[in-house]
CSV table of C-alpha atoms in Angstrom, one decimal:
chain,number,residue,atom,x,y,z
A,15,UNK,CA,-6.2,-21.5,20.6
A,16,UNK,CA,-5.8,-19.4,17.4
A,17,UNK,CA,-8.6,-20.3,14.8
A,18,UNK,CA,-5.8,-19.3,12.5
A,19,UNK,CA,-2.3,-20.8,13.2
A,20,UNK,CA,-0.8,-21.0,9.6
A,21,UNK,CA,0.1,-18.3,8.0
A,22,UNK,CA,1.5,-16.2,5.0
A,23,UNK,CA,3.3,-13.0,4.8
A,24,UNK,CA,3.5,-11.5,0.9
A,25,UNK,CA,5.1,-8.0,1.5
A,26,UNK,CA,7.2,-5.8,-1.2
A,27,UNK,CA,7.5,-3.1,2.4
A,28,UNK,CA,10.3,-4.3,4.7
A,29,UNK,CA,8.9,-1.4,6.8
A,30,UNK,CA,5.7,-3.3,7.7
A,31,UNK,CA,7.3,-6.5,7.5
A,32,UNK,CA,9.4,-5.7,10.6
A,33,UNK,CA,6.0,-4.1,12.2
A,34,UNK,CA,3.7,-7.4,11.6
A,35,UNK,CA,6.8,-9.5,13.4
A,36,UNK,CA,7.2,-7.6,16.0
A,37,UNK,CA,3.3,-7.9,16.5
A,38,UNK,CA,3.3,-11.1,15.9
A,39,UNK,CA,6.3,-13.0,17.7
A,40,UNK,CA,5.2,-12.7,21.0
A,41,UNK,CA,2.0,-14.5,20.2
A,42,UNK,CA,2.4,-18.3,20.6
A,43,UNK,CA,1.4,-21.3,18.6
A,44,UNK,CA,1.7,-19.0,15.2
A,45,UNK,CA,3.3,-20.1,12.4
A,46,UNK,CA,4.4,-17.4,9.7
A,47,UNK,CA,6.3,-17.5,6.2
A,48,UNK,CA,7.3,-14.2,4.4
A,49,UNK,CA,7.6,-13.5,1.1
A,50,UNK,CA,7.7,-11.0,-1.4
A,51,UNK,CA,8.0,-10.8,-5.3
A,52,UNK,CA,10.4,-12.4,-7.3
A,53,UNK,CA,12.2,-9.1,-8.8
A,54,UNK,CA,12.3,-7.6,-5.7
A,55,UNK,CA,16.0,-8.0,-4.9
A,56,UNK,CA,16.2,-5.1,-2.4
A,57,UNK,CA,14.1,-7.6,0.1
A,58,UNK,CA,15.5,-10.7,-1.0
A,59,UNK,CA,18.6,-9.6,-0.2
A,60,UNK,CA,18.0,-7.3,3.2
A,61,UNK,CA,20.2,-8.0,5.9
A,62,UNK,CA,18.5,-5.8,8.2
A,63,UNK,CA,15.2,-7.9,8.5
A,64,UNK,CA,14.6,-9.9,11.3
A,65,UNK,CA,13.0,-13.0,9.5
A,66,UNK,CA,14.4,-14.5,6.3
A,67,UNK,CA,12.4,-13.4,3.0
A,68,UNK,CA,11.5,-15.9,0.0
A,69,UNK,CA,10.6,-15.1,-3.5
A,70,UNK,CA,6.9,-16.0,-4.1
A,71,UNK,CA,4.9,-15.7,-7.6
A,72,UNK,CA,1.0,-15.3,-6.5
A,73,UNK,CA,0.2,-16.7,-10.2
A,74,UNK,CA,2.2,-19.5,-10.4
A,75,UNK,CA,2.3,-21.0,-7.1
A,76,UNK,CA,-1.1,-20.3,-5.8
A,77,UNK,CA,-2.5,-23.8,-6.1
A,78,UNK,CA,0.2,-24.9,-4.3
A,79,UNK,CA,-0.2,-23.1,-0.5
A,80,UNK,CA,-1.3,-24.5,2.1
A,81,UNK,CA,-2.3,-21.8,4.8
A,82,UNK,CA,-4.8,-20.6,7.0
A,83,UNK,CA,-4.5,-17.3,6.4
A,84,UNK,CA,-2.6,-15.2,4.0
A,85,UNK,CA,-1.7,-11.1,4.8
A,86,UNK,CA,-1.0,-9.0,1.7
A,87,UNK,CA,1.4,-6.1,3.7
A,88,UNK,CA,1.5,-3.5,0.4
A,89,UNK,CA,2.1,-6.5,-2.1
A,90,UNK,CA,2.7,-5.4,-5.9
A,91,UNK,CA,1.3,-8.7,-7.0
A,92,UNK,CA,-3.1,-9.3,-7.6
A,93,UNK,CA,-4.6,-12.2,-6.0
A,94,UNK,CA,-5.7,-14.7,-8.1
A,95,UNK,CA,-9.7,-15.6,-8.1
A,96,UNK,CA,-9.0,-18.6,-7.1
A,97,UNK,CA,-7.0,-18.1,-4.1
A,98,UNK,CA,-9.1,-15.5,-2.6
A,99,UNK,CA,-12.2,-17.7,-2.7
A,100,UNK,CA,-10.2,-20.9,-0.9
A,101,UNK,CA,-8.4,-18.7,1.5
A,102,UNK,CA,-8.8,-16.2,4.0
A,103,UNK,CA,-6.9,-13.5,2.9
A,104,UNK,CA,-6.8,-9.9,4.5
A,105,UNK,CA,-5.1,-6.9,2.6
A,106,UNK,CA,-3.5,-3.7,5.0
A,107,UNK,CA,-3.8,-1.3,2.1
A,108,UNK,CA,-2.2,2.6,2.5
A,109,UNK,CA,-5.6,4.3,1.5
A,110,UNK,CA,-9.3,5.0,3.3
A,111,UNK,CA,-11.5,2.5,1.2
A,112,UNK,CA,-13.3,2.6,-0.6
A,113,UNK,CA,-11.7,6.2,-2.1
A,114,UNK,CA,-8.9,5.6,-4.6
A,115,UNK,CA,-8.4,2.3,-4.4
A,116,UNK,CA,-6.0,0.9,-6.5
A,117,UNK,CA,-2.2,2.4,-7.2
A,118,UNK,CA,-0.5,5.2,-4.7
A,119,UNK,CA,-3.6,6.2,-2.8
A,120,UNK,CA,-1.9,9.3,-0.8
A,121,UNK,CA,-0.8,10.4,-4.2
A,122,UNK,CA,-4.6,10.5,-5.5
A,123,UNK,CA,-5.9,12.0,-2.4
A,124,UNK,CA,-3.5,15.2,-2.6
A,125,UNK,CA,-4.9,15.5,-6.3
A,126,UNK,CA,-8.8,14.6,-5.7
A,127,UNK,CA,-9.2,15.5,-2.2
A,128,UNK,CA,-10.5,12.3,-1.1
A,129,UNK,CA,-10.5,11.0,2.4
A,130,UNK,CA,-6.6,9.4,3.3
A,131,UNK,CA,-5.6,7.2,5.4
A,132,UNK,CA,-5.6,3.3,5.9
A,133,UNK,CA,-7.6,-0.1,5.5
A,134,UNK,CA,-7.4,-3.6,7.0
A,135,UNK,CA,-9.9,-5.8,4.8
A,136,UNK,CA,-10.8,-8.7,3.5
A,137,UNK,CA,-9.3,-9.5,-0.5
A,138,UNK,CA,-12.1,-10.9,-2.8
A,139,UNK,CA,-11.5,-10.8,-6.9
A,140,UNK,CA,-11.4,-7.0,-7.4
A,141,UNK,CA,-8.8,-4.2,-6.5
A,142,UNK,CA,-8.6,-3.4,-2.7
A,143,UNK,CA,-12.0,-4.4,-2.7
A,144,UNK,CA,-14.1,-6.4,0.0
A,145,UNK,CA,-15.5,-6.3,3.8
A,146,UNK,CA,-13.4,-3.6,5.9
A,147,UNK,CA,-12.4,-5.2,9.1
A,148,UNK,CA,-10.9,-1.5,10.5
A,149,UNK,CA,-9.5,1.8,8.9
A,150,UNK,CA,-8.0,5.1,10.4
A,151,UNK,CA,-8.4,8.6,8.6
A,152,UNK,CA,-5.4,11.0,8.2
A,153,UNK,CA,-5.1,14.1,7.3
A,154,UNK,CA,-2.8,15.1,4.7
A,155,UNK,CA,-1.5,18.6,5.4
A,156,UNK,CA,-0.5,21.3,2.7
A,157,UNK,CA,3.2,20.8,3.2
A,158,UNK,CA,3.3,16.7,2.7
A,159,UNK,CA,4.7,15.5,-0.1
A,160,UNK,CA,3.3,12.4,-1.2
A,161,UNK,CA,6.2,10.5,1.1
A,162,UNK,CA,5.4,12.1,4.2
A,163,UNK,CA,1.9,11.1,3.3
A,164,UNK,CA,2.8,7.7,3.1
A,165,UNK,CA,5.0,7.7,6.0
A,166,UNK,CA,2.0,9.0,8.1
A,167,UNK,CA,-0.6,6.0,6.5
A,168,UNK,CA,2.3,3.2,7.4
A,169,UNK,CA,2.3,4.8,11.1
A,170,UNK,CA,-1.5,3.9,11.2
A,171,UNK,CA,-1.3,0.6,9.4
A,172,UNK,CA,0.7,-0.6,12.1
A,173,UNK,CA,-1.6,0.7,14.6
A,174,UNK,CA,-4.5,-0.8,13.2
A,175,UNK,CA,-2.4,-4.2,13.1
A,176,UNK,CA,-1.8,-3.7,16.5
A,177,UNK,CA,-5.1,-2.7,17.3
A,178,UNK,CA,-6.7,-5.8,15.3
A,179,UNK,CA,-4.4,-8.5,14.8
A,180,UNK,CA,-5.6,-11.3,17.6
A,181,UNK,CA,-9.6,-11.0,16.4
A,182,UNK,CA,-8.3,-11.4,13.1
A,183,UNK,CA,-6.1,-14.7,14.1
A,184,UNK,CA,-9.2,-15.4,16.6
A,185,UNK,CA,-11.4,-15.2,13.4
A,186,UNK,CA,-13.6,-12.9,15.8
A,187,UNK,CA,-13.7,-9.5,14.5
A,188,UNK,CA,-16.7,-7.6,12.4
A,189,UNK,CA,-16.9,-6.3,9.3
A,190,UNK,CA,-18.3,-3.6,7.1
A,191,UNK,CA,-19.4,-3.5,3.3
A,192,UNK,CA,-18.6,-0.1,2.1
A,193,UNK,CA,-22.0,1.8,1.3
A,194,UNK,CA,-20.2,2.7,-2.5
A,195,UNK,CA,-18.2,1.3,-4.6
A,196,UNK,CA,-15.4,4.4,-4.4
A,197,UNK,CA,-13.0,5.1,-7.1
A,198,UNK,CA,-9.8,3.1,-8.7
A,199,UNK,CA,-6.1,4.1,-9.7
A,200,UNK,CA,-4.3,1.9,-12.1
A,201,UNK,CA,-0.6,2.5,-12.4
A,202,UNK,CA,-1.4,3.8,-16.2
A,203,UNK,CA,-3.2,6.5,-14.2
A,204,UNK,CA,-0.1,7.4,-12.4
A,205,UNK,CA,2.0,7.2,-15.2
A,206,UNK,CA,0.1,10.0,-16.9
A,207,UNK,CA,0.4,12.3,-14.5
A,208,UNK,CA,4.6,11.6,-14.4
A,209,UNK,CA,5.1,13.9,-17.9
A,210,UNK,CA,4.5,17.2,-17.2
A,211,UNK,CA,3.5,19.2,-20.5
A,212,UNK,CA,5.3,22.5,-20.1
A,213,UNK,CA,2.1,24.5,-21.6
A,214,UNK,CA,-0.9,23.0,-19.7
A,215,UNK,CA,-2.2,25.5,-17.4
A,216,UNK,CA,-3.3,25.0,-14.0
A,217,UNK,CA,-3.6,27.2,-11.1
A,218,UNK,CA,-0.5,27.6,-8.7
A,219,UNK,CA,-2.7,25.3,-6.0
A,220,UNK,CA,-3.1,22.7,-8.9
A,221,UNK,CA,0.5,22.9,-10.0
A,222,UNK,CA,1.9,22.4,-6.3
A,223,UNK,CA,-0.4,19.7,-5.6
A,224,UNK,CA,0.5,17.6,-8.4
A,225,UNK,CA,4.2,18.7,-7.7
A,226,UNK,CA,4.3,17.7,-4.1
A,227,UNK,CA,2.0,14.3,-4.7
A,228,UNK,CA,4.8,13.1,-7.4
A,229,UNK,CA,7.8,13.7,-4.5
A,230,UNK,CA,8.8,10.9,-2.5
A,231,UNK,CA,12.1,11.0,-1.5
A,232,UNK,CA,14.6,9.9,-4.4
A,233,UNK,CA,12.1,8.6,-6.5
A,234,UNK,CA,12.4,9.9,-9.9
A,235,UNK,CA,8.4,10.5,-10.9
A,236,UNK,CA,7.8,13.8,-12.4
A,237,UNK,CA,9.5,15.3,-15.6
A,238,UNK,CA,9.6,17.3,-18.5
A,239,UNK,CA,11.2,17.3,-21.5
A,240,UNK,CA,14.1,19.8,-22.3
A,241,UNK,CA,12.5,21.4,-25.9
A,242,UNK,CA,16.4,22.1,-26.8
A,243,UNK,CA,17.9,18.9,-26.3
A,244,UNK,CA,15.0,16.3,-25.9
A,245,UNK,CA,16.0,15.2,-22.5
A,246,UNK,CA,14.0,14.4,-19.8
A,247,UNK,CA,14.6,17.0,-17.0
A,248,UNK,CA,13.3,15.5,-13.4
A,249,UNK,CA,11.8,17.8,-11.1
A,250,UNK,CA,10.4,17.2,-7.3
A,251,UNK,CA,9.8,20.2,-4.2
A,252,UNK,CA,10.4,20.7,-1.1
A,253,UNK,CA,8.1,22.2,1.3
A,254,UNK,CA,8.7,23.5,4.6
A,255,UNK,CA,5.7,24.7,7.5
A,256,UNK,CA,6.7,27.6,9.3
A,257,UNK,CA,8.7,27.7,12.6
């Protein structure tokens, strides 16, 4: 019998919300709930999602769950304190812990050069922070973008899932304490790097990099502003290996 038999989904990635049921279907005697934030409509209103997705506010209805176990699968909303320290709560985060933690890890690591990849740990009160239960290196070539980046860390999220999902509901797998407390991104720190100041220079490595780590697919991240007409002029790349 599952130690853990109750439990909660809160995901803003539909992508690993069909992974984790496919996982977790199969597996009898398990009771799951999925949720994601209030404003995101996309999910709330999928219809290509094989389970049925509720609005949840982590701040305001906290005191209210009732579960064994709660997954974070990329959620945009914190944890309270008090949540984390009553529950068992494990977070699949898209970065190699403890390096930038925090906001858009793949995005950091083509800028900083730290390690990429992903992390299944436990949540405690700070910022992807806590015991790691597994994690998975990638390596981030010179032609990803900061999508294909992130396409490559969700492939191994859902292999580690795979790989670790019944000790986690058996409440028999180990754990690890990072030897350092790594780095954090905030979204402020992203934000910064969004403007592009026409007269900064930078090498042509450092200009690509911070070109191809703000391009992911139709997202709209970095710009400049037109010195005629004060507009804001979007710019992403597109890189291509050899043949």
């Amino acid at each position: 019998m599952y130690y853990y038999k109750n439990i909660l989904v809160v995901s803003d990635n539909g992508f690993l919300i069909k992974a984790f049921h496919d996982l977790i279907a199969p597996l009898q005697g398990v009771q799951v709930t999925y949720t994601c934030s209030p404003q995101n409509t996309a999910l709330l209103t999928a219809t290509n999602l094989p389970v049925p997705i509720r609005a949840i506010s982590m701040k305001a209805d906290w005191e209210q769950f009732n579960y064994d176990l709660i997954f974070s699968l990329h959620c945009k909303q914190l944890f309270p304190a008090g949540l984390v320290n009553k529950t068992k709560c494990i977070n699949v985060h898209p970065g190699f812990n403890p390096y930038n933690r925090g906001w858009f890890p793949q995005v950091f690591s083509i800028l900083n050069g730290h390690t990429a990849g992903a992390t299944i740990h436990e949540i405690d009160e700070q910022l992807d922070h806590g015991a790691i239960i597994a994690q998975r290196e990638i390596k981030i070539e010179a032609y990803d973008t900061s999508l294909t980046a992130y396409e490559k860390i969700q492939q191994c999220e859902v292999e580690l899932l795979r790989e670790n999902l019944r000790n986690i509901l058996f409440n028999t797998y180990t754990k690890t304490v990072p030897a350092q407390e790594g780095n954090v991104n905030l979204k402020k720190d992203f934000n910064k790097l969004t403007r592009l100041d026409l007269d900064e220079k930078l090498t042509m490595r450092e200009a690509i990099d911070r070109l191809r780590a703000l391009t992911h697919g139709e997202y709209k991240n970095a710009w400049f502003t037109d010195p005629t007409t004060q507009e804001r002029i979007y710019i992403s790349v597109n890189l291509e290996k050899q043949k």
